[in-house]
PDB file of C-alpha atoms in Angstrom:
ATOM      1  CA  UNK A   4      -6.288  -0.977 -10.434  1.00 79.00           C
ATOM      2  CA  UNK A   5      -5.596   2.532 -10.072  1.00 81.00           C
ATOM      3  CA  UNK A   6      -4.986   4.763  -6.945  1.00 79.00           C
ATOM      4  CA  UNK A   7      -4.737   8.649  -7.223  1.00 80.00           C
ATOM      5  CA  UNK A   8      -3.431  10.469  -3.918  1.00 78.00           C
ATOM      6  CA  UNK A   9      -1.524  13.977  -3.158  1.00 79.00           C
ATOM      7  CA  UNK A  10       0.617  14.091  -0.015  1.00 77.00           C
ATOM      8  CA  UNK A  11      -0.186  16.825   2.518  1.00 75.00           C
ATOM      9  CA  UNK A  12       2.323  18.312   4.712  1.00 72.00           C
ATOM     10  CA  UNK A  13       2.341  16.044   7.383  1.00 76.00           C
ATOM     11  CA  UNK A  14       2.496  13.149   5.280  1.00 77.00           C
ATOM     12  CA  UNK A  15       5.218  14.375   3.389  1.00 73.00           C
ATOM     13  CA  UNK A  16       7.297  14.922   6.791  1.00 72.00           C
ATOM     14  CA  UNK A  17       5.983  11.144   7.957  1.00 76.00           C
ATOM     15  CA  UNK A  18       7.388   9.909   4.534  1.00 77.00           C
ATOM     16  CA  UNK A  19      10.856  11.571   4.807  1.00 72.00           C
ATOM     17  CA  UNK A  20      10.734  10.185   8.734  1.00 72.00           C
ATOM     18  CA  UNK A  21      10.645   6.596   7.417  1.00 74.00           C
ATOM     19  CA  UNK A  22      13.329   7.156   4.834  1.00 69.00           C
ATOM     20  CA  UNK A  23      15.643   8.792   7.442  1.00 66.00           C
ATOM     21  CA  UNK A  24      14.974   6.207  10.089  1.00 64.00           C
ATOM     22  CA  UNK A  25      14.557   2.892   7.660  1.00 63.00           C
ATOM     23  CA  UNK A  26      16.703   3.535   4.557  1.00 57.00           C
ATOM     24  CA  UNK A  27      19.081   5.371   6.207  1.00 57.00           C
ATOM     25  CA  UNK A  28      20.200   2.596   8.593  1.00 57.00           C
ATOM     26  CA  UNK A  29      22.642   3.931  10.488  1.00 63.00           C
ATOM     27  CA  UNK A  30      20.112   6.913  11.888  1.00 64.00           C
ATOM     28  CA  UNK A  31      18.878   4.850  15.142  1.00 67.00           C
ATOM     29  CA  UNK A  32      22.138   2.732  15.728  1.00 71.00           C
ATOM     30  CA  UNK A  33      24.284   5.979  15.763  1.00 74.00           C
ATOM     31  CA  UNK A  34      21.846   7.463  18.420  1.00 74.00           C
ATOM     32  CA  UNK A  35      22.000   4.406  20.388  1.00 78.00           C
ATOM     33  CA  UNK A  36      25.795   4.223  20.214  1.00 80.00           C
ATOM     34  CA  UNK A  37      26.062   7.608  21.037  1.00 82.00           C
ATOM     35  CA  UNK A  38      23.818   6.981  24.238  1.00 80.00           C
ATOM     36  CA  UNK A  39      26.007   4.250  25.048  1.00 82.00           C
ATOM     37  CA  UNK A  40      28.919   5.907  24.878  1.00 85.00           C
ATOM     38  CA  UNK A  41      28.079   8.228  26.904  1.00 83.00           C
ATOM     39  CA  UNK A  42      26.967   6.101  29.718  1.00 83.00           C
ATOM     40  CA  UNK A  43      30.273   4.483  29.560  1.00 85.00           C
ATOM     41  CA  UNK A  44      32.156   7.300  29.993  1.00 85.00           C
ATOM     42  CA  UNK A  45      29.475   8.585  32.930  1.00 83.00           C
ATOM     43  CA  UNK A  46      30.199   5.247  34.722  1.00 83.00           C
ATOM     44  CA  UNK A  47      33.711   5.150  34.057  1.00 86.00           C
ATOM     45  CA  UNK A  48      34.012   8.551  35.546  1.00 84.00           C
ATOM     46  CA  UNK A  49      31.399   7.580  38.570  1.00 82.00           C
ATOM     47  CA  UNK A  50      33.443   4.551  39.206  1.00 82.00           C
ATOM     48  CA  UNK A  51      36.933   6.828  39.319  1.00 84.00           C
ATOM     49  CA  UNK A  52      35.476   9.308  41.525  1.00 85.00           C
ATOM     50  CA  UNK A  53      33.961   6.411  43.723  1.00 84.00           C
ATOM     51  CA  UNK A  54      30.231   7.774  43.666  1.00 83.00           C
ATOM     52  CA  UNK A  55      27.482   6.097  45.562  1.00 86.00           C
ATOM     53  CA  UNK A  56      25.228   3.861  43.948  1.00 80.00           C
ATOM     54  CA  UNK A  57      22.312   5.950  43.279  1.00 84.00           C
ATOM     55  CA  UNK A  58      24.234   8.073  41.097  1.00 83.00           C
ATOM     56  CA  UNK A  59      24.707   5.433  38.364  1.00 81.00           C
ATOM     57  CA  UNK A  60      20.627   5.039  38.183  1.00 85.00           C
ATOM     58  CA  UNK A  61      20.861   8.744  37.355  1.00 86.00           C
ATOM     59  CA  UNK A  62      23.645   8.121  35.037  1.00 82.00           C
ATOM     60  CA  UNK A  63      21.669   5.713  33.099  1.00 84.00           C
ATOM     61  CA  UNK A  64      18.468   7.849  32.950  1.00 86.00           C
ATOM     62  CA  UNK A  65      20.739  10.555  31.539  1.00 84.00           C
ATOM     63  CA  UNK A  66      21.960   8.375  28.920  1.00 83.00           C
ATOM     64  CA  UNK A  67      18.450   7.435  27.956  1.00 85.00           C
ATOM     65  CA  UNK A  68      17.601  11.207  27.712  1.00 86.00           C
ATOM     66  CA  UNK A  69      20.344  11.613  25.419  1.00 84.00           C
ATOM     67  CA  UNK A  70      19.161   8.840  23.370  1.00 82.00           C
ATOM     68  CA  UNK A  71      15.810  10.454  23.064  1.00 84.00           C
ATOM     69  CA  UNK A  72      17.026  13.797  22.959  1.00 86.00           C
ATOM     70  CA  UNK A  73      18.844  12.605  19.758  1.00 81.00           C
ATOM     71  CA  UNK A  74      15.538  11.167  18.228  1.00 78.00           C
ATOM     72  CA  UNK A  75      13.985  14.537  19.260  1.00 83.00           C
ATOM     73  CA  UNK A  76      16.177  16.258  17.458  1.00 83.00           C
ATOM     74  CA  UNK A  77      16.186  14.222  14.428  1.00 77.00           C
ATOM     75  CA  UNK A  78      12.600  14.517  14.194  1.00 75.00           C
ATOM     76  CA  UNK A  79      12.554  18.449  14.595  1.00 79.00           C
ATOM     77  CA  UNK A  80      15.202  18.887  12.006  1.00 77.00           C
ATOM     78  CA  UNK A  81      13.068  16.839   9.480  1.00 73.00           C
ATOM     79  CA  UNK A  82      10.251  18.755   9.947  1.00 74.00           C
ATOM     80  CA  UNK A  83      12.177  21.829   9.407  1.00 76.00           C
ATOM     81  CA  UNK A  84      13.907  20.394   6.480  1.00 72.00           C
ATOM     82  CA  UNK A  85      10.231  19.514   5.011  1.00 69.00           C
ATOM     83  CA  UNK A  86       8.927  23.195   5.966  1.00 70.00           C
ATOM     84  CA  UNK A  87      11.961  24.490   4.425  1.00 70.00           C
ATOM     85  CA  UNK A  88      11.703  22.497   1.199  1.00 65.00           C
ATOM     86  CA  UNK A  89       7.795  23.916   1.035  1.00 63.00           C
ATOM     87  CA  UNK A  90       8.521  27.402   1.317  1.00 63.00           C
ATOM     88  CA  UNK A  91      11.574  27.440  -1.482  1.00 59.00           C
ATOM     89  CA  UNK A  92       9.677  25.259  -3.836  1.00 62.00           C
ATOM     90  CA  UNK A  93       6.046  25.156  -5.170  1.00 59.00           C
ATOM     91  CA  UNK A  94       4.218  22.694  -2.996  1.00 55.00           C
ATOM     92  CA  UNK A  95       2.924  21.252  -6.243  1.00 55.00           C
ATOM     93  CA  UNK A  96       6.410  20.232  -7.315  1.00 57.00           C
ATOM     94  CA  UNK A  97       7.163  18.649  -3.979  1.00 56.00           C
ATOM     95  CA  UNK A  98       3.530  17.127  -3.378  1.00 68.00           C
ATOM     96  CA  UNK A  99       2.021  16.735  -7.280  1.00 74.00           C
ATOM     97  CA  UNK A 100      -0.980  14.561  -7.589  1.00 81.00           C
ATOM     98  CA  UNK A 101      -0.050  10.735  -8.200  1.00 86.00           C
ATOM     99  CA  UNK A 102      -1.427   7.682  -9.941  1.00 87.00           C
ATOM    100  CA  UNK A 103      -0.305   4.420  -9.519  1.00 88.00           C
ATOM    101  CA  UNK A 104      -1.797   1.965 -11.966  1.00 87.00           C
ATOM    102  CA  UNK A 105      -1.148  -2.063 -11.806  1.00 87.00           C
ATOM    103  CA  UNK A 106      -0.585  -3.546 -15.073  1.00 87.00           C
ATOM    104  CA  UNK A 107       0.475  -7.153 -15.675  1.00 86.00           C
ATOM    105  CA  UNK A 108       4.064  -7.025 -15.783  1.00 85.00           C
ATOM    106  CA  UNK A 109       4.873  -3.584 -13.974  1.00 87.00           C
ATOM    107  CA  UNK A 110       3.244  -0.686 -12.390  1.00 87.00           C
ATOM    108  CA  UNK A 111       3.187   2.809 -13.146  1.00 89.00           C
ATOM    109  CA  UNK A 112       3.531   5.667 -11.301  1.00 87.00           C
ATOM    110  CA  UNK A 113       2.167   9.124 -12.677  1.00 87.00           C
ATOM    111  CA  UNK A 114       2.625  12.317 -11.798  1.00 83.00           C
ATOM    112  CA  UNK A 115       2.406  15.654 -13.912  1.00 79.00           C
ATOM    113  CA  UNK A 116       6.038  16.043 -14.631  1.00 79.00           C
ATOM    114  CA  UNK A 117       6.661  12.333 -14.852  1.00 81.00           C
ATOM    115  CA  UNK A 118       5.629   8.738 -15.515  1.00 84.00           C
ATOM    116  CA  UNK A 119       7.531   5.610 -14.251  1.00 84.00           C
ATOM    117  CA  UNK A 120       6.989   2.256 -15.429  1.00 88.00           C
ATOM    118  CA  UNK A 121       8.734   0.145 -12.537  1.00 85.00           C
ATOM    119  CA  UNK A 122       9.018  -3.785 -12.741  1.00 84.00           C
ATOM    120  CA  UNK A 123       7.221  -6.112  -9.962  1.00 84.00           C
ATOM    121  CA  UNK A 124      10.380  -7.455  -9.522  1.00 82.00           C
ATOM    122  CA  UNK A 125      12.396  -4.083  -8.194  1.00 83.00           C
ATOM    123  CA  UNK A 126       9.958  -4.179  -5.468  1.00 83.00           C
ATOM    124  CA  UNK A 127      12.096  -5.351  -2.315  1.00 82.00           C
ATOM    125  CA  UNK A 128       9.689  -5.357   0.423  1.00 80.00           C
ATOM    126  CA  UNK A 129       5.871  -4.043   1.173  1.00 83.00           C
ATOM    127  CA  UNK A 130       5.153  -2.450   4.916  1.00 82.00           C
ATOM    128  CA  UNK A 131       1.983  -1.276   5.724  1.00 82.00           C
ATOM    129  CA  UNK A 132       1.888   1.101   8.751  1.00 81.00           C
ATOM    130  CA  UNK A 133      -1.143   3.528  10.334  1.00 83.00           C
ATOM    131  CA  UNK A 134      -0.506   6.268   7.760  1.00 83.00           C
ATOM    132  CA  UNK A 135       0.784   4.442   4.877  1.00 84.00           C
ATOM    133  CA  UNK A 136       2.060   1.599   2.526  1.00 85.00           C
ATOM    134  CA  UNK A 137       5.457   1.621   1.909  1.00 83.00           C
ATOM    135  CA  UNK A 138       6.592   0.006  -1.312  1.00 83.00           C
ATOM    136  CA  UNK A 139      11.037  -0.170  -0.736  1.00 81.00           C
ATOM    137  CA  UNK A 140      12.111  -0.413  -4.258  1.00 82.00           C
ATOM    138  CA  UNK A 141      16.011  -2.063  -5.290  1.00 79.00           C
ATOM    139  CA  UNK A 142      18.182   1.174  -6.019  1.00 70.00           C
ATOM    140  CA  UNK A 143      17.163   2.627  -2.877  1.00 63.00           C
ATOM    141  CA  UNK A 144      13.915   3.917  -4.176  1.00 77.00           C
ATOM    142  CA  UNK A 145      10.762   3.999  -2.303  1.00 81.00           C
ATOM    143  CA  UNK A 146       7.022   4.970  -3.349  1.00 83.00           C
ATOM    144  CA  UNK A 147       4.721   6.310  -0.161  1.00 84.00           C
ATOM    145  CA  UNK A 148       1.008   5.441  -0.611  1.00 88.00           C
ATOM    146  CA  UNK A 149      -1.049   7.252   1.983  1.00 89.00           C
ATOM    147  CA  UNK A 150      -3.825   4.912   3.777  1.00 89.00           C
ATOM    148  CA  UNK A 151      -6.362   7.770   2.929  1.00 89.00           C
ATOM    149  CA  UNK A 152      -5.836   7.173  -0.830  1.00 89.00           C
ATOM    150  CA  UNK A 153      -8.036   3.862  -0.438  1.00 89.00           C
ATOM    151  CA  UNK A 154     -11.914   4.774  -0.558  1.00 88.00           C
ATOM    152  CA  UNK A 155     -12.246   1.721   2.566  1.00 89.00           C
ATOM    153  CA  UNK A 156     -10.301  -1.091   3.796  1.00 87.00           C
ATOM    154  CA  UNK A 157     -11.256  -3.603   1.247  1.00 89.00           C
ATOM    155  CA  UNK A 158     -10.238  -1.595  -1.921  1.00 89.00           C
ATOM    156  CA  UNK A 159      -6.787  -1.411  -0.324  1.00 88.00           C
ATOM    157  CA  UNK A 160      -6.675  -5.370   0.734  1.00 87.00           C
ATOM    158  CA  UNK A 161      -7.417  -5.915  -2.809  1.00 87.00           C
ATOM    159  CA  UNK A 162      -4.680  -3.779  -4.053  1.00 86.00           C
ATOM    160  CA  UNK A 163      -2.190  -5.355  -1.550  1.00 85.00           C
ATOM    161  CA  UNK A 164      -3.608  -8.820  -2.544  1.00 84.00           C
ATOM    162  CA  UNK A 165      -2.775  -7.888  -6.527  1.00 83.00           C
ATOM    163  CA  UNK A 166       0.371  -6.492  -5.960  1.00 81.00           C
ATOM    164  CA  UNK A 167       1.591  -9.349  -3.702  1.00 81.00           C
ATOM    165  CA  UNK A 168       0.387 -11.595  -6.262  1.00 81.00           C
ATOM    166  CA  UNK A 169       2.514  -9.787  -8.781  1.00 81.00           C
ATOM    167  CA  UNK A 170       6.019  -9.652  -6.666  1.00 77.00           C
ATOM    168  CA  UNK A 171       7.131 -13.096  -5.519  1.00 68.00           C
ATOM    169  CA  UNK A 172      10.446 -11.697  -4.313  1.00 63.00           C
ATOM    170  CA  UNK A 173       9.074  -8.535  -2.290  1.00 62.00           C
ATOM    171  CA  UNK A 174       8.881  -8.979   1.709  1.00 71.00           C
ATOM    172  CA  UNK A 175       5.509  -8.432   2.935  1.00 68.00           C
ATOM    173  CA  UNK A 176       5.933  -7.307   6.397  1.00 62.00           C
ATOM    174  CA  UNK A 177       2.986  -7.363   8.506  1.00 59.00           C
ATOM    175  CA  UNK A 178       0.833  -8.289   5.646  1.00 66.00           C
ATOM    176  CA  UNK A 179       0.417 -11.956   6.692  1.00 63.00           C
ATOM    177  CA  UNK A 180      -3.669 -11.123   7.615  1.00 60.00           C
ATOM    178  CA  UNK A 181      -4.153 -10.840   3.945  1.00 61.00           C
ATOM    179  CA  UNK A 182      -2.857 -14.466   3.186  1.00 55.00           C
ATOM    180  CA  UNK A 183      -5.214 -15.699   6.013  1.00 55.00           C
ATOM    181  CA  UNK A 184      -8.215 -13.860   4.537  1.00 52.00           C
ATOM    182  CA  UNK A 185      -7.617 -15.601   1.435  1.00 50.00           C
ATOM    183  CA  UNK A 186      -7.564 -19.341   2.582  1.00 44.00           C
ATOM    184  CA  UNK A 187     -10.534 -18.975   5.070  1.00 42.00           C
TER     185      UNK A 187
END
């Protein structure tokens, strides 16, 4: 089976956000820790100054706002980084047409500048979101396949079934529906 696609700017942004929040495991926990530390500091100050009880509710809301701001800031920085990359480099270099071909012992990822043969055993996780199929590889690699690359849901399901059959060690997050359909 062969799938061909090319990222657009929004997909490149979404893919990089996935990498920032999932592959860089410290991003979201760091935001939570900063929000909790700011809440703790505000609570200690409130206690020492003997502030009324309703102020503590405001402090909790402020800590939630700090977390929201950090996540918003991360997203806006990522969008800006993608725009800067697109401005500085040719779009063809950043978003080349990609073809993935499933072979018996490996899958091939082909672009104009590079061809990679990747063993199925290198796949550590397969995840499906609204926009992408993510193939997380060992050695911190990942491949994002836009859902729109498939002609229809049946083609995507067939691709996933064939892929899952060849990746016994992979974690198939959220893909249980494929296994249920097979046994029905």
